[in-house]
Coordinates of N, CA and C in Angstrom, one line a residue:
M1 N -44.4 17.6 -24.6 CA -43.4 16.7 -23.7 C -44.4 15.4 -23.6
P2 N -44.2 14.2 -24.4 CA -45.2 13.4 -23.9 C -45.0 12.8 -22.2
L3 N -46.0 12.5 -21.8 CA -46.5 11.8 -20.4 C -45.6 11.1 -19.9
A4 N -45.1 10.0 -21.2 CA -44.5 8.7 -20.5 C -42.5 8.8 -20.4
A5 N -42.4 10.4 -21.1 CA -40.8 10.6 -20.7 C -40.7 11.4 -19.5
A6 N -41.4 11.6 -19.0 CA -41.8 12.7 -18.1 C -40.7 11.7 -16.6
P7 N -41.0 10.5 -16.3 CA -40.3 9.7 -15.3 C -38.6 9.7 -15.8
R8 N -38.4 9.7 -17.1 CA -37.1 9.8 -17.2 C -36.1 11.1 -16.8
L9 N -37.2 11.5 -17.6 CA -36.5 13.0 -17.0 C -36.2 12.9 -15.7
L10 N -37.2 13.1 -14.8 CA -37.1 13.3 -13.2 C -36.1 12.7 -13.1
T11 N -35.7 11.2 -13.3 CA -34.8 10.5 -12.8 C -33.8 10.4 -13.6
A12 N -33.3 11.2 -14.6 CA -32.0 11.9 -15.0 C -31.5 13.4 -14.0
L13 N -32.9 14.1 -14.0 CA -32.6 15.3 -13.1 C -31.9 15.1 -11.4
A14 N -32.8 13.7 -11.0 CA -32.2 13.7 -9.8 C -30.6 12.9 -9.4
L15 N -30.3 12.0 -10.5 CA -29.0 11.6 -10.6 C -27.9 12.6 -10.7
A16 N -28.9 13.5 -11.7 CA -27.5 14.7 -11.6 C -27.3 15.6 -10.9
V17 N -28.5 15.9 -10.0 CA -28.4 16.3 -8.3 C -27.3 15.3 -7.8
A18 N -27.8 14.4 -7.5 CA -26.8 13.3 -6.7 C -25.5 13.4 -7.0
L19 N -25.1 13.2 -8.2 CA -23.5 13.6 -8.6 C -23.1 14.7 -8.5
S20 N -23.5 15.6 -8.9 CA -23.2 16.9 -8.2 C -22.9 17.1 -7.2
A21 N -23.5 16.7 -6.0 CA -22.8 16.7 -4.8 C -21.7 16.0 -4.3
C22 N -21.1 15.0 -5.3 CA -20.0 14.3 -4.8 C -18.6 15.1 -5.5
S23 N -19.3 16.0 -6.0 CA -17.6 16.9 -7.3 C -17.1 17.5 -6.0
A24 N -17.7 18.0 -5.1 CA -17.1 18.8 -4.3 C -16.5 18.2 -2.6
R25 N -17.0 17.0 -2.6 CA -16.6 16.3 -1.6 C -14.8 16.6 -0.8
Y26 N -14.0 16.0 -2.0 CA -12.5 16.2 -1.5 C -12.0 17.3 -1.8
Q27 N -12.2 18.2 -1.6 CA -11.6 19.4 -1.8 C -11.1 20.0 -0.5
N28 N -10.1 20.4 -0.2 CA -9.5 21.0 1.1 C -10.4 22.0 1.5
P29 N -10.6 22.0 3.0 CA -11.1 23.2 3.9 C -9.8 24.5 3.9
V30 N -10.4 25.3 3.6 CA -9.3 26.6 3.8 C -9.5 27.0 5.6
A31 N -7.9 27.3 5.6 CA -7.7 27.2 6.9 C -8.2 28.6 7.2
A32 N -8.4 28.9 8.3 CA -8.1 30.4 8.9 C -8.2 31.4 7.8
G33 N -9.2 31.9 7.5 CA -9.0 33.2 6.5 C -9.4 33.1 5.1
G34 N -9.0 32.0 4.2 CA -9.3 31.5 3.0 C -7.9 32.3 2.3
D35 N -6.9 32.8 2.6 CA -5.9 33.5 1.9 C -5.1 32.4 1.2
D36 N -4.2 32.5 0.2 CA -3.2 31.9 0.3 C -2.3 32.0 1.5
D37 N -1.3 30.8 1.8 CA -0.6 30.6 3.1 C 0.3 31.9 3.0
D38 N 1.2 31.8 1.6 CA 2.3 32.8 1.8 C 2.2 33.9 2.1
A39 N 0.9 34.3 1.5 CA 0.5 36.0 1.5 C 0.2 36.1 2.9
V40 N -0.4 35.6 3.7 CA -1.1 35.8 4.8 C 0.4 35.6 6.0
C41 N 0.9 34.8 5.5 CA 2.4 34.7 6.9 C 3.0 35.9 6.3
Q42 N 3.0 36.8 5.1 CA 4.0 37.6 4.7 C 3.2 38.7 5.5
S43 N 2.0 39.2 5.4 CA 1.1 40.2 5.8 C 1.4 40.4 6.9
R44 N 1.4 39.2 7.8 CA 1.8 39.5 9.3 C 3.3 39.7 9.4
G45 N 4.0 40.2 8.6 CA 5.4 40.8 8.9 C 6.5 39.6 9.0
Y46 N 6.5 38.8 8.7 CA 7.4 37.1 8.4 C 7.9 37.4 7.1
A47 N 9.5 37.7 7.2 CA 10.2 37.5 5.7 C 10.2 35.9 5.4
Q48 N 10.1 35.7 4.6 CA 10.3 34.4 3.5 C 11.4 34.1 4.2
G49 N 11.4 32.6 4.7 CA 12.3 31.7 5.1 C 13.5 32.1 6.6
S50 N 12.4 32.8 7.4 CA 13.2 33.0 8.4 C 12.2 32.0 9.2
P51 N 12.6 32.0 10.6 CA 11.8 31.2 11.3 C 10.3 31.1 11.9
D52 N 10.4 32.4 11.7 CA 8.9 32.8 12.5 C 7.9 32.4 11.1
Y53 N 8.3 32.7 9.8 CA 7.7 32.4 8.6 C 7.2 31.1 8.8
V54 N 8.3 30.6 8.6 CA 8.3 28.7 8.7 C 7.3 28.0 9.7
A55 N 7.2 28.6 11.1 CA 6.5 28.4 11.8 C 4.8 28.8 11.4
C56 N 4.8 30.2 11.0 CA 2.9 30.3 10.6 C 2.7 29.3 9.4
R57 N 3.5 29.0 8.6 CA 3.2 28.3 7.3 C 3.1 26.6 8.0
K58 N 3.5 26.0 8.7 CA 3.7 25.0 9.6 C 2.4 25.4 10.7
D59 N 2.1 26.0 11.0 CA 0.8 26.2 12.1 C -0.7 26.4 10.5
R60 N -0.3 26.9 10.0 CA -1.9 26.9 8.8 C -1.8 25.4 8.3
D61 N -0.6 24.9 7.8 CA -0.8 23.3 7.5 C -1.5 22.8 8.7
V62 N -1.3 22.5 9.7 CA -1.7 21.8 10.7 C -3.2 22.3 11.2
Q63 N -3.4 23.4 11.1 CA -4.6 24.0 10.6 C -6.0 23.1 9.6
R64 N -5.2 23.2 8.4 CA -6.2 22.7 7.3 C -6.0 21.1 7.5
N65 N -5.0 20.4 7.8 CA -5.0 18.9 8.2 C -6.2 18.9 9.0
A66 N -6.1 19.3 10.4 CA -7.0 19.3 11.0 C -8.5 19.5 10.8
A67 N -8.6 20.4 10.2 CA -10.1 20.5 9.4 C -10.4 19.3 8.4
T68 N -9.4 19.5 7.8 CA -9.8 17.8 6.6 C -10.3 16.6 7.8
A69 N -9.6 16.4 8.7 CA -9.5 15.3 9.5 C -11.1 15.4 10.6
R70 N -11.2 16.7 10.5 CA -12.7 16.7 11.4 C -13.9 16.2 10.2
A71 N -13.6 16.8 9.4 CA -14.7 16.9 8.1 C -14.6 15.2 7.7
D72 N -13.9 14.5 7.7 CA -13.8 13.0 7.4 C -14.4 12.4 8.5
R73 N -14.1 12.9 9.9 CA -14.9 12.3 11.0 C -16.0 12.3 11.1
R74 N -16.7 13.8 10.7 CA -17.9 14.0 10.7 C -18.6 12.9 9.9
Q75 N -18.3 13.0 8.3 CA -18.6 12.2 7.5 C -18.8 10.5 7.8
R76 N -17.9 10.2 8.4 CA -18.0 8.7 8.7 C -19.1 8.2 9.8
D77 N -18.9 9.5 10.8 CA -20.0 9.3 12.2 C -21.6 9.4 11.5
L78 N -21.8 10.3 10.3 CA -23.1 10.4 9.8 C -23.2 8.9 9.2
G79 N -22.3 8.5 8.3 CA -22.4 7.0 7.6 C -22.9 6.3 8.6
E80 N -22.3 5.9 9.8 CA -22.4 4.8 10.8 C -23.6 5.2 11.6
Y81 N -24.0 6.3 11.7 CA -25.5 6.7 12.5 C -26.5 6.2 11.3
M82 N -26.3 6.6 10.3 CA -27.4 6.2 9.2 C -27.4 4.5 9.1
L83 N -26.2 3.9 8.9 CA -26.2 2.6 9.0 C -26.9 2.0 10.4
N84 N -27.2 2.2 11.3 CA -27.3 1.9 12.6 C -28.7 2.0 13.0
N85 N -29.1 3.5 12.2 CA -30.3 3.9 12.9 C -31.2 3.9 11.4
P86 N -31.4 3.3 10.7 CA -32.2 3.4 9.5 C -33.9 3.8 9.7
V87 N -34.0 4.4 8.8 CA -35.5 5.0 9.0 C -36.3 4.0 7.9
R88 N -37.0 3.5 8.6 CA -38.3 2.7 7.7 C -39.5 3.2 7.3
P89 N -40.2 3.6 6.3 CA -41.6 4.0 6.3 C -42.4 3.2 6.4

């Protein structure tokens, strides 16, 4: 490999790594256990369609939404911190 191509290769590699980190940003966090909500609620003994089953599904949905909100808040707080406290070499 010629020496002149090395900086281009390193730049392309750095760009690929940076873009791959963004690919999983908006995946929903998994609520307690990581299983399918239907399977979890049925494994707890709730019959599908019963009030307990509906409450179980609703609780898992609330947990998932809270985890997403926490992750978004942490990301926003980190961005604000980085803007307010720049590192100057």
